Amino acid sequence: MGVVGLATRHVVSGPLRNLWVVVAALAGWSVVMWLAERAATLNRTEGDLTLTDAVVIGLVQCLALVPGVSRSGATISAGLFRGLDRVVATRVSFFLSIPALVAAGGYEAATSASDVGASVGWGATVLATLVSFAVAYASIAWLLRLVVHRLISVFAGYRVGLATAVAVLLSTGALSAT
């Protein structure tokens, strides 16, 4: 994902930074999540993971470069399409997030090192990183408990609702698309 993100950074930070793209991605990926849940056989466990599973799920993770496509929603959906049970798909999703997030954070730190030191300060940046880690860890624990008992497609309703709300705000001129 890091290589794809670096190669497409101008597209991602340019034309794709449009709220209509976000609306389409929110609604569109909701359909994918719903279909993944319906197609899921949930018959493969951690011991059944293959390199092909990791590559396929990793490639799907690249779609999350499009604003509005959830990285975890994309990777969990891919895992479900591959027949993994929800907990395994969720764990794989979070393990695959580590290199992607470290690469993105490293790139941002390297390209804006002078800006961070001057505007916010390194102390605040380190504190924010630690707080983000703690919140992410708690979120992962919560999501793992949730997926044991519930379908991931419950998030589809939220995503469609958000897409609808943003579309209404854009259509009425309350929000600007760019």
mmCIF file of C-alpha atoms in Angstrom:
data_model
loop_
_atom_site.group_PDB
_atom_site.id
_atom_site.type_symbol
_atom_site.label_atom_id
_atom_site.label_comp_id
_atom_site.label_asym_id
_atom_site.label_seq_id
_atom_site.Cartn_x
_atom_site.Cartn_y
_atom_site.Cartn_z
ATOM 1 C CA MET A 1 0.000 0.000 0.000
ATOM 2 C CA GLY A 2 2.893 2.328 0.752
ATOM 3 C CA VAL A 3 4.268 2.024 -2.781
ATOM 4 C CA VAL A 4 0.834 2.529 -4.352
ATOM 5 C CA GLY A 5 0.138 5.470 -2.024
ATOM 6 C CA LEU A 6 3.441 7.100 -2.920
ATOM 7 C CA ALA A 7 2.893 6.525 -6.641
ATOM 8 C CA THR A 8 -0.635 7.946 -6.583
ATOM 9 C CA ARG A 9 -0.192 10.652 -3.933
ATOM 10 C CA HIS A 10 -0.907 13.490 -6.376
ATOM 11 C CA VAL A 11 -4.186 11.910 -7.516
ATOM 12 C CA VAL A 12 -5.217 11.042 -3.950
ATOM 13 C CA SER A 13 -4.429 14.509 -2.617
ATOM 14 C CA GLY A 14 -5.809 16.235 -5.726
ATOM 15 C CA PRO A 15 -8.816 15.114 -7.769
ATOM 16 C CA LEU A 16 -9.940 12.489 -5.247
ATOM 17 C CA ARG A 17 -10.240 15.142 -2.509
ATOM 18 C CA ASN A 18 -13.764 15.956 -3.532
ATOM 19 C CA LEU A 19 -16.742 15.328 -1.268
ATOM 20 C CA TRP A 20 -18.722 13.811 -4.146
ATOM 21 C CA VAL A 21 -15.994 11.149 -4.389
ATOM 22 C CA VAL A 22 -16.380 10.561 -0.657
ATOM 23 C CA VAL A 23 -20.169 10.233 -1.020
ATOM 24 C CA ALA A 24 -19.777 7.714 -3.866
ATOM 25 C CA ALA A 25 -17.119 5.733 -1.993
ATOM 26 C CA LEU A 26 -19.123 5.655 1.244
ATOM 27 C CA ALA A 27 -22.233 4.381 -0.530
ATOM 28 C CA GLY A 28 -20.421 2.116 -2.982
ATOM 29 C CA TRP A 29 -18.258 0.369 -0.421
ATOM 30 C CA SER A 30 -21.342 -0.154 1.753
ATOM 31 C CA VAL A 31 -22.669 -2.381 -1.016
ATOM 32 C CA VAL A 32 -19.365 -4.283 -1.113
ATOM 33 C CA MET A 33 -19.472 -4.811 2.675
ATOM 34 C CA TRP A 34 -23.056 -6.062 2.459
ATOM 35 C CA LEU A 35 -22.172 -8.436 -0.409
ATOM 36 C CA ALA A 36 -19.085 -9.692 1.432
ATOM 37 C CA GLU A 37 -21.167 -10.563 4.447
ATOM 38 C CA ARG A 38 -23.727 -12.363 2.266
ATOM 39 C CA ALA A 39 -21.052 -14.290 0.333
ATOM 40 C CA ALA A 40 -18.991 -15.164 3.410
ATOM 41 C CA THR A 41 -18.632 -18.860 4.141
ATOM 42 C CA LEU A 42 -16.726 -18.167 7.381
ATOM 43 C CA ASN A 43 -15.197 -21.635 7.156
ATOM 44 C CA ARG A 44 -11.503 -20.719 7.202
ATOM 45 C CA THR A 45 -9.575 -20.020 10.397
ATOM 46 C CA GLU A 46 -6.163 -18.546 11.165
ATOM 47 C CA GLY A 47 -4.491 -21.856 10.382
ATOM 48 C CA ASP A 48 -5.982 -21.748 6.884
ATOM 49 C CA LEU A 49 -4.431 -18.404 5.903
ATOM 50 C CA THR A 50 -2.271 -18.456 2.790
ATOM 51 C CA LEU A 51 0.145 -16.075 1.146
ATOM 52 C CA THR A 52 -2.473 -15.577 -1.568
ATOM 53 C CA ASP A 53 -4.954 -14.411 1.096
ATOM 54 C CA ALA A 54 -2.455 -11.863 2.397
ATOM 55 C CA VAL A 55 -1.629 -10.579 -1.096
ATOM 56 C CA VAL A 56 -5.282 -10.287 -2.146
ATOM 57 C CA ILE A 57 -6.294 -8.545 1.086
ATOM 58 C CA GLY A 58 -3.227 -6.290 0.865
ATOM 59 C CA LEU A 59 -4.088 -5.282 -2.697
ATOM 60 C CA VAL A 60 -7.682 -4.537 -1.714
ATOM 61 C CA GLN A 61 -6.278 -2.385 1.095
ATOM 62 C CA CYS A 62 -4.929 -0.057 -1.604
ATOM 63 C CA LEU A 63 -8.512 0.882 -2.502
ATOM 64 C CA ALA A 64 -8.656 2.695 0.841
ATOM 65 C CA LEU A 65 -6.516 5.408 -0.719
ATOM 66 C CA VAL A 66 -9.811 6.612 -2.189
ATOM 67 C CA PRO A 67 -11.370 8.906 0.430
ATOM 68 C CA GLY A 68 -14.531 7.334 1.793
ATOM 69 C CA VAL A 69 -13.373 3.739 1.373
ATOM 70 C CA SER A 70 -12.653 2.395 4.836
ATOM 71 C CA ARG A 71 -9.285 0.608 5.039
ATOM 72 C CA SER A 72 -10.553 -1.837 7.628
ATOM 73 C CA GLY A 73 -13.886 -2.210 5.823
ATOM 74 C CA ALA A 74 -12.042 -3.003 2.598
ATOM 75 C CA THR A 75 -9.684 -5.547 4.127
ATOM 76 C CA ILE A 76 -12.308 -7.244 6.302
ATOM 77 C CA SER A 77 -14.604 -7.495 3.269
ATOM 78 C CA ALA A 78 -11.781 -9.028 1.236
ATOM 79 C CA GLY A 79 -11.150 -11.542 4.013
ATOM 80 C CA LEU A 80 -14.828 -12.476 4.088
ATOM 81 C CA PHE A 81 -14.856 -12.932 0.309
ATOM 82 C CA ARG A 82 -11.851 -15.249 0.788
ATOM 83 C CA GLY A 83 -13.903 -17.382 3.214
ATOM 84 C CA LEU A 84 -12.204 -16.274 6.429
ATOM 85 C CA ASP A 85 -14.288 -16.064 9.556
ATOM 86 C CA ARG A 86 -15.026 -12.534 10.830
ATOM 87 C CA VAL A 87 -12.518 -12.565 13.688
ATOM 88 C CA VAL A 88 -9.665 -13.816 11.498
ATOM 89 C CA ALA A 89 -10.541 -11.332 8.741
ATOM 90 C CA THR A 90 -10.537 -8.534 11.320
ATOM 91 C CA ARG A 91 -7.208 -9.615 12.838
ATOM 92 C CA VAL A 92 -5.595 -9.855 9.396
ATOM 93 C CA SER A 93 -6.988 -6.406 8.608
ATOM 94 C CA PHE A 94 -5.308 -4.897 11.632
ATOM 95 C CA PHE A 95 -2.023 -6.729 11.119
ATOM 96 C CA LEU A 96 -1.933 -5.427 7.548
ATOM 97 C CA SER A 97 -2.598 -1.912 8.824
ATOM 98 C CA ILE A 98 0.672 -1.781 10.747
ATOM 99 C CA PRO A 99 3.067 -1.454 7.784
ATOM 100 C CA ALA A 100 0.636 0.808 5.921
ATOM 101 C CA LEU A 101 0.187 3.197 8.822
ATOM 102 C CA VAL A 102 3.884 3.190 9.744
ATOM 103 C CA ALA A 103 4.784 3.941 6.114
ATOM 104 C CA ALA A 104 2.230 6.765 5.912
ATOM 105 C CA GLY A 105 3.336 8.212 9.241
ATOM 106 C CA GLY A 106 6.992 7.960 8.287
ATOM 107 C CA TYR A 107 6.361 9.660 4.966
ATOM 108 C CA GLU A 108 4.425 12.484 6.613
ATOM 109 C CA ALA A 109 7.092 12.900 9.289
ATOM 110 C CA ALA A 110 9.858 13.010 6.687
ATOM 111 C CA THR A 111 8.105 15.439 4.355
ATOM 112 C CA SER A 112 6.885 17.803 7.041
ATOM 113 C CA ALA A 113 9.586 17.478 9.698
ATOM 114 C CA SER A 114 10.383 21.186 9.715
ATOM 115 C CA ASP A 115 6.677 22.125 9.769
ATOM 116 C CA VAL A 116 5.933 19.891 12.777
ATOM 117 C CA GLY A 117 8.807 21.241 14.810
ATOM 118 C CA ALA A 118 7.861 24.824 14.069
ATOM 119 C CA SER A 119 4.078 24.713 14.277
ATOM 120 C CA VAL A 120 3.085 22.088 16.837
ATOM 121 C CA GLY A 121 6.303 20.911 18.399
ATOM 122 C CA TRP A 122 7.758 17.436 18.747
ATOM 123 C CA GLY A 123 6.457 16.940 22.301
ATOM 124 C CA ALA A 124 2.869 17.473 21.231
ATOM 125 C CA THR A 125 3.415 15.267 18.187
ATOM 126 C CA VAL A 126 4.762 12.393 20.308
ATOM 127 C CA LEU A 127 1.923 12.788 22.820
ATOM 128 C CA ALA A 128 -0.660 12.798 20.019
ATOM 129 C CA THR A 129 0.930 9.652 18.557
ATOM 130 C CA LEU A 130 0.771 7.852 21.917
ATOM 131 C CA VAL A 131 -2.850 8.869 22.476
ATOM 132 C CA SER A 132 -3.704 7.750 18.926
ATOM 133 C CA PHE A 133 -2.069 4.383 19.601
ATOM 134 C CA ALA A 134 -4.076 3.895 22.815
ATOM 135 C CA VAL A 135 -7.348 4.849 21.131
ATOM 136 C CA ALA A 136 -6.580 2.596 18.158
ATOM 137 C CA TYR A 137 -5.804 -0.324 20.476
ATOM 138 C CA ALA A 138 -9.079 0.174 22.374
ATOM 139 C CA SER A 139 -10.967 0.486 19.069
ATOM 140 C CA ILE A 140 -9.467 -2.756 17.782
ATOM 141 C CA ALA A 141 -10.430 -4.589 20.964
ATOM 142 C CA TRP A 142 -13.984 -3.233 20.701
ATOM 143 C CA LEU A 143 -14.279 -4.143 17.012
ATOM 144 C CA LEU A 144 -13.005 -7.679 17.591
ATOM 145 C CA ARG A 145 -15.671 -8.185 20.275
ATOM 146 C CA LEU A 146 -18.299 -6.703 17.964
ATOM 147 C CA VAL A 147 -17.530 -8.886 14.942
ATOM 148 C CA VAL A 148 -17.800 -12.051 16.997
ATOM 149 C CA HIS A 149 -21.520 -11.384 17.491
ATOM 150 C CA ARG A 150 -22.562 -9.021 14.698
ATOM 151 C CA LEU A 151 -22.274 -8.686 10.939
ATOM 152 C CA ILE A 152 -19.873 -6.057 9.581
ATOM 153 C CA SER A 153 -22.676 -4.949 7.317
ATOM 154 C CA VAL A 154 -24.132 -3.062 10.319
ATOM 155 C CA PHE A 155 -21.644 -0.374 9.332
ATOM 156 C CA ALA A 156 -23.208 -0.175 5.864
ATOM 157 C CA GLY A 157 -26.275 1.598 7.227
ATOM 158 C CA TYR A 158 -24.114 4.174 8.981
ATOM 159 C CA ARG A 159 -22.072 4.709 5.824
ATOM 160 C CA VAL A 160 -25.152 5.122 3.605
ATOM 161 C CA GLY A 161 -26.654 7.534 6.129
ATOM 162 C CA LEU A 162 -23.468 9.586 6.204
ATOM 163 C CA ALA A 163 -23.252 9.550 2.393
ATOM 164 C CA THR A 164 -26.856 10.732 2.188
ATOM 165 C CA ALA A 165 -26.306 13.520 4.714
ATOM 166 C CA VAL A 166 -23.185 14.780 2.920
ATOM 167 C CA ALA A 167 -24.945 14.575 -0.466
ATOM 168 C CA VAL A 168 -27.846 16.643 0.867
ATOM 169 C CA LEU A 169 -25.442 19.227 2.310
ATOM 170 C CA LEU A 170 -23.564 19.378 -1.004
ATOM 171 C CA SER A 171 -26.786 19.628 -3.035
ATOM 172 C CA THR A 172 -28.138 22.477 -0.927
ATOM 173 C CA GLY A 173 -24.869 24.390 -1.059
ATOM 174 C CA ALA A 174 -24.285 24.060 2.695
ATOM 175 C CA LEU A 175 -20.985 22.333 1.880
ATOM 176 C CA SER A 176 -18.537 22.864 -0.929
ATOM 177 C CA ALA A 177 -17.324 19.728 -2.718
ATOM 178 C CA THR A 178 -13.707 20.890 -2.713
#
